[in-house]
XYZ file of C-alpha atoms in Angstrom:
345
model
C -14.672 5.215 9.072
C -13.133 7.583 11.631
C -9.803 7.923 13.380
C -9.268 8.908 16.991
C -6.783 11.773 16.680
C -4.106 12.063 19.361
C -1.231 14.285 18.165
C -0.212 15.976 14.924
C 3.092 17.767 14.343
C 4.205 19.459 11.111
C 7.663 20.792 10.267
C 9.039 22.005 6.942
C 12.297 20.927 5.276
C 13.694 23.216 2.592
C 16.859 23.641 0.549
C 18.999 26.736 1.100
C 20.536 28.692 -1.757
C 23.721 26.689 -1.210
C 21.826 23.406 -1.628
C 21.826 22.376 2.032
C 18.768 20.992 3.814
C 17.305 23.172 6.528
C 14.424 22.454 8.903
C 11.788 24.995 9.897
C 9.950 23.973 13.067
C 6.417 24.699 14.137
C 6.594 25.715 17.792
C 3.412 23.911 18.812
C 1.368 20.869 17.844
C -1.609 21.248 15.523
C -4.680 21.533 17.717
C -7.254 18.760 17.526
C -10.333 19.611 15.465
C -12.714 18.007 13.018
C -10.604 19.311 10.121
C -7.436 17.802 11.602
C -9.135 14.449 12.153
C -10.366 14.564 8.543
C -6.830 15.276 7.320
C -5.356 12.358 9.252
C -8.146 10.100 8.015
C -7.258 11.043 4.431
C -3.591 10.325 5.158
C -4.558 6.940 6.637
C -6.622 6.007 3.572
C -4.010 7.269 1.118
C -1.313 5.259 2.860
C -3.444 2.094 2.919
C -4.135 2.555 -0.783
C -0.471 2.420 -1.771
C 0.046 -0.993 -3.435
C 3.753 -1.655 -2.867
C 4.822 -1.624 0.760
C 7.732 -3.086 2.637
C 7.711 -4.246 6.249
C 10.488 -3.695 8.725
C 11.687 -3.786 12.315
C 14.161 -1.725 14.268
C 17.765 -2.792 13.851
C 19.143 -2.433 17.340
C 22.704 -2.543 16.011
C 21.991 0.879 14.520
C 21.854 3.564 17.159
C 19.476 6.027 15.495
C 17.888 9.223 16.709
C 14.421 8.100 15.628
C 14.521 4.931 17.741
C 15.796 6.759 20.830
C 13.346 9.636 20.334
C 10.439 7.210 19.962
C 11.534 5.314 23.068
C 11.816 8.535 25.098
C 8.368 9.657 23.958
C 6.721 6.309 24.726
C 8.310 6.413 28.200
C 6.997 9.973 28.667
C 10.557 11.288 28.980
C 9.777 13.820 26.255
C 6.597 15.168 24.689
C 5.359 14.585 21.139
C 6.668 17.960 19.991
C 10.160 17.020 21.160
C 9.866 13.664 19.412
C 8.806 15.405 16.193
C 11.795 17.786 16.338
C 14.270 14.938 16.899
C 12.736 12.974 14.014
C 12.906 15.999 11.716
C 16.568 16.530 12.615
C 17.285 12.870 11.823
C 15.599 13.205 8.421
C 17.634 16.294 7.564
C 20.840 14.386 8.343
C 19.849 11.402 6.180
C 18.740 13.576 3.261
C 22.099 15.331 3.330
C 24.099 12.111 3.612
C 22.233 10.460 0.728
C 22.403 13.688 -1.313
C 18.695 13.559 -2.122
C 16.986 16.826 -3.123
C 13.742 15.947 -1.322
C 11.939 18.778 0.476
C 8.466 19.265 1.870
C 6.289 19.097 4.940
C 7.113 16.382 7.461
C 3.912 15.230 9.155
C 3.928 13.032 12.244
C 0.431 11.820 13.087
C -0.352 9.810 16.207
C -3.839 8.308 16.103
C -5.975 5.275 16.832
C -8.003 3.324 14.316
C -10.161 0.423 15.452
C -8.138 -1.436 18.093
C -4.700 -0.295 16.943
C -2.547 2.717 17.760
C -0.530 4.142 14.867
C 2.220 6.650 14.186
C 2.400 7.838 10.574
C 5.525 9.646 9.395
C 5.376 11.143 5.902
C 7.126 13.817 3.858
C 4.603 15.544 1.610
C 5.004 18.058 -1.169
C 2.521 20.809 -1.927
C 0.711 22.224 -4.933
C -0.952 25.545 -5.653
C -4.686 25.774 -6.213
C -6.476 28.757 -7.695
C -9.989 29.984 -7.069
C -12.190 32.855 -8.202
C -14.403 34.948 -5.959
C -17.878 36.162 -6.950
C -16.185 39.378 -8.065
C -13.880 37.266 -10.292
C -10.888 38.063 -8.129
C -8.180 35.438 -8.411
C -6.751 33.928 -5.223
C -4.157 31.195 -4.718
C -3.787 28.718 -1.878
C -1.256 25.994 -1.142
C -2.479 22.442 -0.501
C -0.704 19.354 0.782
C -0.234 16.896 -2.085
C -1.575 13.806 -0.315
C -2.241 11.964 -3.583
C 1.486 11.826 -4.360
C 2.551 10.439 -1.017
C 5.743 8.449 -1.603
C 8.077 8.964 1.353
C 6.084 7.541 4.235
C 6.242 4.925 6.968
C 3.787 3.818 9.621
C 4.442 2.315 13.024
C 1.852 -0.039 14.482
C 2.504 0.960 18.084
C 0.121 -1.680 19.422
C 1.998 -4.418 17.558
C 5.297 -2.968 18.751
C 4.133 -3.179 22.366
C 2.613 -6.653 22.336
C 4.351 -8.539 19.533
C 7.679 -6.857 18.770
C 9.448 -10.180 18.118
C 7.290 -10.732 15.039
C 9.004 -7.802 13.379
C 6.188 -6.437 11.188
C 5.375 -3.320 13.183
C 6.855 -0.843 10.670
C 5.603 -0.560 7.104
C 6.885 1.806 4.434
C 6.088 2.773 0.853
C 8.665 1.430 -1.551
C 8.103 4.291 -3.987
C 8.793 4.598 -7.705
C 12.282 6.062 -7.605
C 14.079 2.777 -7.152
C 15.745 0.961 -4.336
C 17.767 3.978 -3.189
C 14.695 5.717 -1.772
C 13.661 2.622 0.189
C 17.195 2.251 1.560
C 17.278 5.912 2.509
C 14.028 5.719 4.437
C 15.098 2.532 6.227
C 18.334 4.226 7.258
C 16.388 7.255 8.449
C 14.183 5.069 10.646
C 17.071 2.844 11.730
C 15.387 -0.379 10.704
C 15.801 -3.403 8.453
C 13.295 -5.192 6.261
C 11.275 -7.955 7.872
C 8.292 -9.710 6.316
C 8.151 -9.794 2.524
C 4.564 -9.068 1.464
C 5.242 -10.071 -2.136
C 6.747 -13.425 -1.118
C 3.794 -14.019 1.205
C 1.370 -13.305 -1.621
C 3.084 -15.724 -3.979
C 3.023 -18.353 -1.235
C -0.715 -17.807 -0.767
C -1.285 -18.204 -4.518
C 0.600 -21.498 -4.638
C -0.883 -22.863 -1.403
C -4.481 -22.046 -2.343
C -4.090 -23.759 -5.722
C -2.505 -26.812 -4.081
C -5.346 -27.073 -1.579
C -8.108 -26.759 -4.173
C -6.444 -29.498 -6.194
C -6.097 -31.798 -3.188
C -9.680 -31.101 -2.088
C -10.913 -31.764 -5.639
C -12.751 -28.475 -6.117
C -14.860 -28.355 -9.275
C -14.187 -25.667 -11.894
C -16.894 -23.249 -10.736
C -15.956 -23.862 -7.090
C -12.370 -22.874 -7.853
C -13.439 -19.660 -9.545
C -15.705 -18.722 -6.644
C -13.064 -19.615 -4.052
C -10.361 -17.580 -5.802
C -12.643 -14.546 -5.872
C -13.522 -14.927 -2.181
C -9.854 -15.249 -1.221
C -8.892 -12.201 -3.267
C -11.742 -10.067 -1.880
C -10.823 -11.004 1.701
C -7.115 -10.253 1.218
C -7.846 -6.985 -0.604
C -10.172 -5.843 2.187
C -7.518 -6.591 4.831
C -4.801 -4.814 2.869
C -6.917 -1.707 2.272
C -7.633 -1.549 6.002
C -3.899 -1.745 6.711
C -4.306 -5.127 8.406
C -2.585 -8.453 7.957
C -4.216 -11.572 6.577
C -5.168 -14.075 9.279
C -4.613 -17.668 8.144
C -7.564 -19.051 10.134
C -9.906 -16.465 8.561
C -8.471 -17.131 5.112
C -9.113 -20.835 5.618
C -12.776 -20.198 6.437
C -13.170 -17.958 3.373
C -11.526 -20.465 1.041
C -13.577 -23.472 2.149
C -16.607 -22.520 4.303
C -17.755 -26.166 4.551
C -14.354 -27.141 5.983
C -13.328 -23.848 7.513
C -10.173 -25.299 9.064
C -9.410 -27.433 6.035
C -6.838 -25.103 4.506
C -5.369 -24.383 7.937
C -4.803 -28.079 8.605
C -3.549 -28.665 5.055
C -0.838 -26.007 5.440
C 0.315 -27.633 8.684
C 0.227 -31.187 7.331
C 2.106 -30.283 4.148
C 4.527 -28.038 6.061
C 3.827 -25.169 3.667
C 5.401 -22.654 6.049
C 2.492 -20.211 5.940
C 2.493 -17.880 8.950
C -0.563 -17.557 11.198
C -0.749 -13.849 10.281
C 1.080 -11.990 7.520
C 0.957 -8.925 5.219
C 0.159 -9.336 1.528
C 0.558 -7.350 -1.680
C -2.748 -7.018 -3.532
C -1.023 -6.516 -6.885
C 0.355 -10.064 -6.748
C -2.921 -11.572 -5.538
C -4.797 -10.229 -8.566
C -3.400 -13.259 -10.361
C -6.069 -15.248 -8.525
C -8.849 -13.573 -10.474
C -7.301 -12.011 -13.565
C -4.809 -12.844 -16.309
C -2.850 -9.973 -17.799
C 0.332 -9.379 -19.694
C 1.980 -7.087 -22.193
C 4.853 -7.347 -24.647
C 5.746 -7.145 -28.301
C 3.082 -4.533 -28.948
C 0.315 -6.672 -27.421
C -1.529 -6.074 -24.153
C -4.160 -8.492 -22.811
C -6.235 -8.726 -19.659
C -9.229 -10.909 -18.841
C -10.989 -12.439 -15.844
C -9.882 -15.912 -14.777
C -13.450 -17.197 -15.013
C -13.439 -16.641 -18.813
C -10.620 -19.109 -19.423
C -12.091 -22.281 -20.888
C -15.292 -20.468 -21.865
C -14.970 -17.325 -23.974
C -11.183 -17.626 -23.941
C -9.440 -20.827 -25.066
C -5.709 -21.404 -24.739
C -3.727 -23.985 -26.727
C -0.512 -24.760 -24.852
C 1.171 -26.508 -27.796
C 0.735 -23.637 -30.255
C 0.719 -20.864 -27.611
C -2.504 -19.545 -29.126
C -5.440 -17.718 -27.536
C -8.882 -17.831 -29.140
C -11.287 -15.158 -27.883
C -15.006 -15.467 -28.604
C -16.847 -12.187 -28.281
C -14.720 -9.056 -28.142
C -15.561 -5.973 -26.055
C -17.904 -3.591 -27.962
C -15.407 -0.725 -28.177
C -12.662 -3.044 -29.462
C -15.061 -4.700 -31.908
C -16.054 -1.301 -33.272
C -12.410 -0.316 -33.815
C -11.611 -3.615 -35.544
C -14.638 -3.453 -37.832
C -13.910 0.141 -38.789
C -10.306 -0.720 -39.563
C -10.977 -3.892 -41.584
C -13.958 -2.503 -43.533
C -12.524 0.950 -44.003
C -13.574 4.002 -42.046
C -15.150 5.574 -45.143
C -17.748 2.786 -45.328
C -19.047 3.746 -41.892
C -19.078 7.420 -42.783
C -21.284 6.758 -45.861
C -23.587 4.504 -43.825
C -24.170 7.339 -41.392
C -25.338 9.568 -44.270
């Protein structure tokens, strides 16, 4: 995989002693190099790997600096450095208004991957790394903390140009800090949520099961089909691409590649021709898992009815053949750990 690097701007947002946000601007763009392309590629992969994303569109009732700055840049009325400064200023204003203590390096990366043109906007923290020279001299260096990327959004500029009415051209990481962070980032960008990836995923789950029932798939065929559907959707999501219904139909039922496509239309299932998905929800196609009351269970869907039996009336699971490490723990506990210790002697 490789990205075609176009522009990269980095500014720093800090807190003053009085607790106010202040921006520090780099006076020039980061020059293109192999190292820069590698950095942006890592950012691209890290962003794609985030499981919970929202999708949005510009809200034209909100007159925001980001929208106007992006428009001016795309019309060549300003350069990328000017766009980056305006975006940084807008972020400082929103951070202050929402009273969030977030600081860090604001990266704006413009690049191409495959046939799409992207703009990634992310606020990253940093962490110190330490190294020793051959003379055992200690040195410290500061690294961008890409692994903890939480405040980030990506514009699909190609989608914005050719299919803006669809409204899925902005994606953002929902984050772990609750709804307030998502709201803050949407306000910063001047957009509103569009497609719901989680709702789409649940609709796929229900529609696929309905189709397999109507098409009278056998048990093993269902298991294989669920795995194929999950693998296809996971691959698309990791690549930052939407699921294409026609392709999904061919994956689900290769012998009738348009079978699922026609079924959705005939049954008026309201499945879009192309849509984003959330892999976390689609795992239900291939795995059962749950936790509560001190119990945590997880097993592959294909084991149900074979090694795992479920009685609906008594709400009882019977598992034949436990994992070796679990079996060892259970045997040691029930027989007494001392018995194993003496056997070893």
